[in-house]
CSV table of N, CA, C and O in Angstrom, one decimal:
chain,number,residue,atom,x,y,z
U,162,GLY,N,0.8,-1.2,0.0
U,162,GLY,CA,0.0,0.0,0.0
U,162,GLY,C,0.9,1.3,0.0
U,162,GLY,O,2.1,1.2,0.1
U,163,SER,N,0.2,2.4,-0.2
U,163,SER,CA,1.0,3.7,-0.2
U,163,SER,C,1.2,4.1,1.3
U,163,SER,O,0.4,3.9,2.2
U,164,TYR,N,2.2,4.9,1.4
U,164,TYR,CA,2.6,5.4,2.8
U,164,TYR,C,1.7,6.5,3.2
U,164,TYR,O,1.5,7.5,2.4
U,165,VAL,N,1.1,6.4,4.3
U,165,VAL,CA,0.3,7.5,4.9
U,165,VAL,C,1.1,8.2,5.9
U,165,VAL,O,1.5,7.6,6.9
U,166,GLU,N,1.2,9.5,5.8
U,166,GLU,CA,2.0,10.3,6.8
U,166,GLU,C,1.2,10.3,8.1
U,166,GLU,O,0.0,10.7,8.2
U,167,PRO,N,1.9,9.9,9.2
U,167,PRO,CA,1.2,9.9,10.5
U,167,PRO,C,1.0,11.3,11.1
U,167,PRO,O,1.6,12.3,10.7
U,168,ILE,N,0.0,11.4,12.0
U,168,ILE,CA,-0.3,12.6,12.7
U,168,ILE,C,1.0,13.2,13.3
U,168,ILE,O,1.9,12.4,13.8
U,169,THR,N,1.2,14.5,13.4
U,169,THR,CA,2.4,15.1,14.0
U,169,THR,C,2.1,15.3,15.5
U,169,THR,O,1.0,15.3,15.9
U,170,LYS,N,3.2,15.5,16.2
U,170,LYS,CA,3.0,15.8,17.7
U,170,LYS,C,2.3,17.1,17.9
U,170,LYS,O,1.4,17.2,18.8
U,171,GLY,N,2.5,18.1,17.1
U,171,GLY,CA,1.8,19.3,17.2
U,171,GLY,C,0.3,19.2,16.9
U,171,GLY,O,-0.5,19.8,17.7
U,172,GLN,N,0.0,18.4,15.9
U,172,GLN,CA,-1.4,18.2,15.7
U,172,GLN,C,-2.1,17.4,16.8
U,172,GLN,O,-3.2,17.7,17.2
U,173,GLN,N,-1.4,16.4,17.3
U,173,GLN,CA,-1.9,15.7,18.5
U,173,GLN,C,-2.1,16.6,19.7
U,173,GLN,O,-3.2,16.5,20.3
U,174,GLY,N,-1.2,17.5,19.9
U,174,GLY,CA,-1.3,18.4,21.0
U,174,GLY,C,-2.5,19.3,20.8
U,174,GLY,O,-3.3,19.6,21.7
U,175,PHE,N,-2.7,19.8,19.6
U,175,PHE,CA,-3.9,20.6,19.3
U,175,PHE,C,-5.2,19.9,19.5
U,175,PHE,O,-6.1,20.4,20.2
U,176,LEU,N,-5.3,18.7,19.0
U,176,LEU,CA,-6.6,18.0,19.2
U,176,LEU,C,-6.8,17.6,20.6
U,176,LEU,O,-8.0,17.6,21.1
U,177,TYR,N,-5.8,17.4,21.4
U,177,TYR,CA,-5.9,17.1,22.8
U,177,TYR,C,-6.3,18.4,23.6
U,177,TYR,O,-7.3,18.4,24.3
U,178,HIS,N,-5.6,19.5,23.4
U,178,HIS,CA,-5.8,20.7,24.2
U,178,HIS,C,-7.1,21.4,23.7
U,178,HIS,O,-7.8,22.0,24.5
U,179,GLN,N,-7.3,21.5,22.4
U,179,GLN,CA,-8.4,22.3,21.9
U,179,GLN,C,-9.7,21.5,21.9
U,179,GLN,O,-10.8,22.1,22.1
U,180,LEU,N,-9.6,20.3,21.5
U,180,LEU,CA,-10.9,19.5,21.3
U,180,LEU,C,-11.1,18.4,22.3
U,180,LEU,O,-12.1,17.7,22.2
U,181,GLY,N,-10.1,18.2,23.2
U,181,GLY,CA,-10.3,17.2,24.3
U,181,GLY,C,-10.2,15.8,23.8
U,181,GLY,O,-10.7,14.9,24.4
U,182,MET,N,-9.6,15.6,22.6
U,182,MET,CA,-9.5,14.2,22.1
U,182,MET,C,-8.3,13.5,22.8
U,182,MET,O,-7.3,14.1,23.1
U,183,THR,N,-8.5,12.2,23.1
U,183,THR,CA,-7.5,11.5,23.8
U,183,THR,C,-6.4,11.0,22.8
U,183,THR,O,-6.6,10.9,21.6
U,184,ARG,N,-5.3,10.7,23.4
U,184,ARG,CA,-4.2,10.1,22.6
U,184,ARG,C,-4.6,8.9,21.9
U,184,ARG,O,-4.2,8.6,20.7
U,185,LYS,N,-5.4,8.1,22.6
U,185,LYS,CA,-5.9,6.9,21.9
U,185,LYS,C,-6.8,7.2,20.7
U,185,LYS,O,-6.7,6.5,19.7
U,186,GLU,N,-7.6,8.2,20.8
U,186,GLU,CA,-8.4,8.6,19.6
U,186,GLU,C,-7.6,9.2,18.5
U,186,GLU,O,-8.0,9.1,17.3
U,187,THR,N,-6.4,9.8,18.8
U,187,THR,CA,-5.7,10.4,17.7
U,187,THR,C,-4.5,9.6,17.2
U,187,THR,O,-4.0,9.9,16.1
U,188,LYS,N,-4.1,8.6,17.9
U,188,LYS,CA,-2.8,7.9,17.6
U,188,LYS,C,-2.8,7.2,16.2
U,188,LYS,O,-1.8,7.1,15.5
U,189,ASN,N,-4.0,6.8,15.7
U,189,ASN,CA,-4.0,6.1,14.4
U,189,ASN,C,-4.4,7.0,13.3
U,189,ASN,O,-4.7,6.6,12.2
U,190,MET,N,-4.6,8.3,13.6
U,190,MET,CA,-5.0,9.3,12.6
U,190,MET,C,-3.8,9.6,11.6
U,190,MET,O,-2.7,9.6,12.0
U,191,SER,N,-4.2,9.9,10.4
U,191,SER,CA,-3.1,10.4,9.5
U,191,SER,C,-3.0,11.9,9.6
U,191,SER,O,-3.9,12.5,10.2
U,192,LYS,N,-1.9,12.4,9.1
U,192,LYS,CA,-1.7,13.8,9.2
U,192,LYS,C,-2.8,14.6,8.4
U,192,LYS,O,-3.2,15.6,8.8
U,193,LYS,N,-3.2,14.0,7.3
U,193,LYS,CA,-4.3,14.6,6.5
U,193,LYS,C,-5.6,14.6,7.3
U,193,LYS,O,-6.3,15.7,7.2
U,194,GLN,N,-5.9,13.6,7.9
U,194,GLN,CA,-7.2,13.5,8.7
U,194,GLN,C,-7.2,14.6,9.8
U,194,GLN,O,-8.1,15.3,10.0
U,195,ALA,N,-6.0,14.7,10.5
U,195,ALA,CA,-5.9,15.7,11.6
U,195,ALA,C,-6.0,17.1,11.0
U,195,ALA,O,-6.7,17.9,11.6
U,196,SER,N,-5.3,17.3,9.9
U,196,SER,CA,-5.4,18.7,9.2
U,196,SER,C,-6.9,19.0,8.9
U,196,SER,O,-7.3,20.2,9.1
U,197,GLY,N,-7.6,18.1,8.5
U,197,GLY,CA,-9.0,18.3,8.2
U,197,GLY,C,-9.8,18.7,9.4
U,197,GLY,O,-10.6,19.7,9.3
U,198,ILE,N,-9.6,18.0,10.5
U,198,ILE,CA,-10.4,18.4,11.7
U,198,ILE,C,-9.9,19.7,12.2
U,198,ILE,O,-10.7,20.6,12.6
U,199,ILE,N,-8.6,20.0,12.2
U,199,ILE,CA,-8.1,21.3,12.7
U,199,ILE,C,-8.6,22.4,11.8
U,199,ILE,O,-9.0,23.5,12.3
U,200,GLY,N,-8.6,22.2,10.5
U,200,GLY,CA,-9.1,23.2,9.6
U,200,GLY,C,-10.6,23.6,9.9
U,200,GLY,O,-11.0,24.8,9.9
U,201,LYS,N,-11.4,22.5,10.1
U,201,LYS,CA,-12.8,22.8,10.4
U,201,LYS,C,-13.0,23.6,11.7
U,201,LYS,O,-13.8,24.4,11.8
U,202,THR,N,-12.1,23.3,12.7
U,202,THR,CA,-12.2,23.9,14.0
U,202,THR,C,-11.9,25.4,13.8
U,202,THR,O,-12.6,26.3,14.4
U,203,PHE,N,-10.9,25.7,13.0
U,203,PHE,CA,-10.5,27.1,12.7
U,203,PHE,C,-11.7,27.8,12.0
U,203,PHE,O,-12.0,29.0,12.3
U,204,LYS,N,-12.3,27.1,11.0
U,204,LYS,CA,-13.4,27.7,10.2
U,204,LYS,C,-14.5,28.0,11.2
U,204,LYS,O,-15.2,29.1,11.1
U,205,GLN,N,-14.9,27.1,12.0
U,205,GLN,CA,-16.0,27.2,13.0
U,205,GLN,C,-15.8,28.4,13.9
U,205,GLN,O,-16.7,29.2,14.1
U,206,ALA,N,-14.5,28.5,14.4
U,206,ALA,CA,-14.2,29.6,15.3
U,206,ALA,C,-14.4,31.0,14.5
U,206,ALA,O,-15.0,31.9,15.1
U,207,GLY,N,-13.9,31.0,13.3
U,207,GLY,CA,-14.0,32.2,12.5
U,207,GLY,C,-15.4,32.6,12.3
U,207,GLY,O,-15.9,33.7,12.4
U,208,ASP,N,-16.2,31.6,11.9
U,208,ASP,CA,-17.7,31.8,11.6
U,208,ASP,C,-18.4,32.3,12.9
U,208,ASP,O,-19.2,33.2,12.8
U,209,ASP,N,-18.1,31.7,14.0
U,209,ASP,CA,-18.7,32.2,15.3
U,209,ASP,C,-18.4,33.6,15.6
U,209,ASP,O,-19.3,34.4,15.9
U,210,TRP,N,-17.1,34.0,15.5
U,210,TRP,CA,-16.7,35.4,15.7
U,210,TRP,C,-17.3,36.3,14.7
U,210,TRP,O,-17.8,37.4,15.1
U,211,LYS,N,-17.4,35.9,13.4
U,211,LYS,CA,-18.0,36.8,12.4
U,211,LYS,C,-19.4,37.0,12.7
U,211,LYS,O,-20.0,38.1,12.4
U,212,ARG,N,-20.1,36.0,13.2
U,212,ARG,CA,-21.5,36.1,13.5
U,212,ARG,C,-21.7,37.1,14.6
U,212,ARG,O,-22.6,38.0,14.5
U,213,LEU,N,-20.8,37.1,15.6
U,213,LEU,CA,-20.9,38.1,16.7
U,213,LEU,C,-20.7,39.5,16.2
U,213,LEU,O,-21.3,40.4,16.6
U,214,ILE,N,-19.7,39.6,15.3
U,214,ILE,CA,-19.4,40.9,14.7
U,214,ILE,C,-20.6,41.4,13.9
U,214,ILE,O,-21.0,42.6,14.0
U,215,ARG,N,-21.2,40.5,13.0
U,215,ARG,CA,-22.3,40.9,12.2
U,215,ARG,C,-23.5,41.3,13.1
U,215,ARG,O,-24.3,42.2,12.7
U,216,GLU,N,-23.7,40.6,14.2
U,216,GLU,CA,-24.9,40.9,15.0
U,216,GLU,C,-24.8,42.1,16.0
U,216,GLU,O,-25.7,42.4,16.6
U,217,ALA,N,-23.6,42.7,16.0
U,217,ALA,CA,-23.4,43.9,16.8
U,217,ALA,C,-24.3,45.0,16.2
U,217,ALA,O,-24.2,45.3,15.1
U,218,ASN,N,-25.2,45.5,17.1
U,218,ASN,CA,-26.1,46.5,16.6
U,218,ASN,C,-25.7,48.0,16.8
U,218,ASN,O,-26.4,48.9,16.4
U,219,SER,N,-24.6,48.2,17.5
U,219,SER,CA,-24.2,49.5,17.7
U,219,SER,C,-22.7,49.5,17.8
U,219,SER,O,-22.0,48.5,17.9
U,220,ALA,N,-22.1,50.7,17.7
U,220,ALA,CA,-20.6,50.8,17.8
U,220,ALA,C,-20.2,50.3,19.2
U,220,ALA,O,-19.1,49.6,19.2
U,221,GLY,N,-20.9,50.5,20.2
U,221,GLY,CA,-20.6,50.0,21.5
U,221,GLY,C,-20.6,48.5,21.6
U,221,GLY,O,-19.6,47.9,22.2
U,222,ASP,N,-21.6,47.9,21.0
U,222,ASP,CA,-21.7,46.4,21.0
U,222,ASP,C,-20.5,45.8,20.2
U,222,ASP,O,-19.8,44.9,20.6
U,223,LEU,N,-20.2,46.5,19.1
U,223,LEU,CA,-19.1,46.0,18.3
U,223,LEU,C,-17.7,46.1,19.0
U,223,LEU,O,-16.9,45.2,19.0
U,224,GLN,N,-17.6,47.2,19.8
U,224,GLN,CA,-16.4,47.4,20.6
U,224,GLN,C,-16.3,46.3,21.6
U,224,GLN,O,-15.2,45.8,21.9
U,225,LYS,N,-17.4,45.9,22.2
U,225,LYS,CA,-17.4,44.8,23.2
U,225,LYS,C,-16.9,43.5,22.5
U,225,LYS,O,-16.1,42.8,23.1
U,226,VAL,N,-17.3,43.2,21.3
U,226,VAL,CA,-16.9,42.0,20.6
U,226,VAL,C,-15.4,42.1,20.4
U,226,VAL,O,-14.6,41.2,20.6
U,227,GLY,N,-14.9,43.3,19.9
U,227,GLY,CA,-13.5,43.5,19.7
U,227,GLY,C,-12.7,43.3,20.9
U,227,GLY,O,-11.6,42.8,20.9
U,228,LYS,N,-13.2,43.8,22.0
U,228,LYS,CA,-12.5,43.7,23.3
U,228,LYS,C,-12.4,42.2,23.7
U,228,LYS,O,-11.3,41.8,24.1
U,229,SER,N,-13.5,41.5,23.6
U,229,SER,CA,-13.4,40.1,24.0
U,229,SER,C,-12.5,39.3,23.1
U,229,SER,O,-11.8,38.4,23.5
U,230,LEU,N,-12.5,39.7,21.8
U,230,LEU,CA,-11.5,39.1,20.9
U,230,LEU,C,-10.1,39.3,21.3
U,230,LEU,O,-9.3,38.4,21.4
U,231,ALA,N,-9.8,40.6,21.6
U,231,ALA,CA,-8.5,40.9,22.1
U,231,ALA,C,-8.1,40.2,23.3
U,231,ALA,O,-7.0,39.7,23.5
U,232,ASP,N,-9.1,40.1,24.3
U,232,ASP,CA,-8.8,39.4,25.5
U,232,ASP,C,-8.5,37.9,25.3
U,232,ASP,O,-7.7,37.3,26.0
U,233,ARG,N,-9.2,37.3,24.4
U,233,ARG,CA,-9.1,35.9,24.1
U,233,ARG,C,-7.8,35.6,23.4
U,233,ARG,O,-7.3,34.5,23.5
U,234,LYS,N,-7.3,36.6,22.6
U,234,LYS,CA,-6.2,36.3,21.7
U,234,LYS,C,-5.0,35.7,22.3
U,234,LYS,O,-4.4,34.8,21.7
U,235,SER,N,-4.7,36.2,23.5
U,235,SER,CA,-3.4,35.7,24.1
U,235,SER,C,-3.5,34.2,24.6
U,235,SER,O,-2.5,33.5,24.5
U,236,ASN,N,-4.7,33.7,25.0
U,236,ASN,CA,-4.7,32.3,25.5
U,236,ASN,C,-5.5,31.4,24.6
U,236,ASN,O,-5.7,30.3,24.9
U,237,ASP,N,-6.1,31.9,23.5
U,237,ASP,CA,-6.8,31.1,22.6
U,237,ASP,C,-6.0,30.7,21.4
U,237,ASP,O,-5.7,31.6,20.6
U,238,TYR,N,-5.6,29.5,21.3
U,238,TYR,CA,-4.7,29.0,20.3
U,238,TYR,C,-5.2,29.4,18.9
U,238,TYR,O,-4.5,29.7,18.0
U,239,LEU,N,-6.5,29.2,18.7
U,239,LEU,CA,-7.2,29.5,17.4
U,239,LEU,C,-6.9,30.9,17.0
U,239,LEU,O,-6.8,31.2,15.8
U,240,LEU,N,-6.9,31.8,17.9
U,240,LEU,CA,-6.8,33.2,17.6
U,240,LEU,C,-5.4,33.7,17.4
U,240,LEU,O,-5.1,34.8,17.2
U,241,ARG,N,-4.5,32.7,17.3
U,241,ARG,CA,-3.1,33.0,17.0
U,241,ARG,C,-2.8,32.8,15.5
U,241,ARG,O,-1.8,33.1,15.0
U,242,ASP,N,-3.9,32.4,14.8
U,242,ASP,CA,-3.8,32.1,13.4
U,242,ASP,C,-3.9,33.4,12.6
U,242,ASP,O,-4.9,34.1,12.7
U,243,GLU,N,-2.8,33.8,11.9
U,243,GLU,CA,-2.8,35.1,11.2
U,243,GLU,C,-3.9,35.2,10.2
U,243,GLU,O,-4.5,36.3,10.1
U,244,ASN,N,-4.2,34.2,9.4
U,244,ASN,CA,-5.3,34.2,8.4
U,244,ASN,C,-6.7,34.5,9.1
U,244,ASN,O,-7.5,35.3,8.6
U,245,LEU,N,-6.9,33.8,10.2
U,245,LEU,CA,-8.1,33.9,10.9
U,245,LEU,C,-8.3,35.4,11.4
U,245,LEU,O,-9.3,36.0,11.3
U,246,ILE,N,-7.2,35.8,12.1
U,246,ILE,CA,-7.2,37.2,12.6
U,246,ILE,C,-7.4,38.2,11.6
U,246,ILE,O,-8.2,39.2,11.7
U,247,SER,N,-6.8,38.1,10.4
U,247,SER,CA,-6.9,39.2,9.4
U,247,SER,C,-8.3,39.1,8.8
U,247,SER,O,-8.9,40.2,8.5
U,248,SER,N,-8.9,37.9,8.7
U,248,SER,CA,-10.3,37.9,8.2
U,248,SER,C,-11.3,38.5,9.2
U,248,SER,O,-12.2,39.1,8.8
U,249,LEU,N,-11.0,38.3,10.5
U,249,LEU,CA,-11.9,38.8,11.5
U,249,LEU,C,-11.7,40.4,11.5
U,249,LEU,O,-12.7,41.1,11.7
U,250,ARG,N,-10.5,40.8,11.3
U,250,ARG,CA,-10.2,42.2,11.3
U,250,ARG,C,-11.0,42.9,10.2
U,250,ARG,O,-11.6,44.0,10.4
U,251,ALA,N,-11.0,42.3,9.0
U,251,ALA,CA,-11.7,42.8,7.9
U,251,ALA,C,-13.2,42.9,8.1
U,251,ALA,O,-13.9,43.9,7.8
U,252,ALA,N,-13.7,41.8,8.7
U,252,ALA,CA,-15.2,41.8,9.0
U,252,ALA,C,-15.5,42.8,10.0
U,252,ALA,O,-16.6,43.5,9.9
U,253,TYR,N,-14.7,43.1,11.0
U,253,TYR,CA,-14.9,44.1,12.0
U,253,TYR,C,-14.9,45.5,11.4
U,253,TYR,O,-15.8,46.3,11.7
U,254,LYS,N,-13.9,45.7,10.6
U,254,LYS,CA,-13.9,47.0,9.9
U,254,LYS,C,-15.1,47.3,9.0
U,254,LYS,O,-15.6,48.4,9.0
U,255,ALA,N,-15.5,46.3,8.3
U,255,ALA,CA,-16.7,46.4,7.4
U,255,ALA,C,-17.9,46.7,8.3
U,255,ALA,O,-18.7,47.6,7.9
U,256,ARG,N,-18.1,46.0,9.4
U,256,ARG,CA,-19.3,46.2,10.2
U,256,ARG,C,-19.2,47.6,10.8
U,256,ARG,O,-20.2,48.3,11.0
U,257,LYS,N,-18.0,48.1,11.2
U,257,LYS,CA,-17.9,49.4,11.8
U,257,LYS,C,-18.3,50.5,10.8
U,257,LYS,O,-19.0,51.4,11.2
U,258,LYS,N,-18.0,50.2,9.6
U,258,LYS,CA,-18.4,51.2,8.5
U,258,LYS,C,-19.9,51.2,8.3
U,258,LYS,O,-20.5,52.2,8.2
U,259,GLU,N,-20.5,50.0,8.3
U,259,GLU,CA,-21.9,49.9,8.2
U,259,GLU,C,-22.7,50.6,9.3
U,259,GLU,O,-23.7,51.2,9.1
U,260,LEU,N,-22.1,50.6,10.5
U,260,LEU,CA,-22.7,51.2,11.7
U,260,LEU,C,-22.4,52.7,11.7
U,260,LEU,O,-22.8,53.4,12.6
U,261,GLY,N,-21.6,53.1,10.7
U,261,GLY,CA,-21.3,54.5,10.6
U,261,GLY,C,-20.4,55.0,11.7
U,261,GLY,O,-20.5,56.2,12.2
U,262,ALA,N,-19.6,54.1,12.2
U,262,ALA,CA,-18.7,54.5,13.4
U,262,ALA,C,-17.3,54.6,12.9
U,262,ALA,O,-16.5,53.8,13.3
U,263,GLU,N,-17.0,55.5,12.0
U,263,GLU,CA,-15.6,55.6,11.5
U,263,GLU,C,-14.7,56.1,12.6
U,263,GLU,O,-15.0,57.1,13.3
């Protein structure tokens, strides 16, 4: 058969710490499977934050969302992802404009 790249230590750590998966659950996973799950997790987090941003009905509400994002950033592994952060920043700016809070 063809060689399947095994899950990396980093991926295993992520699945354990972020998703609470056990070593037993992750040890037979391929690197590709793990990447898929991790990618979905990032997308889900991004979608959740974007929803909060979209649902902010005032500049004040939006600021609260921004503040909780900033507060979470230091200890939330997901929010250390540059792509995720820049897409959230763009969504935040767009909403700010819509609310007329330049």
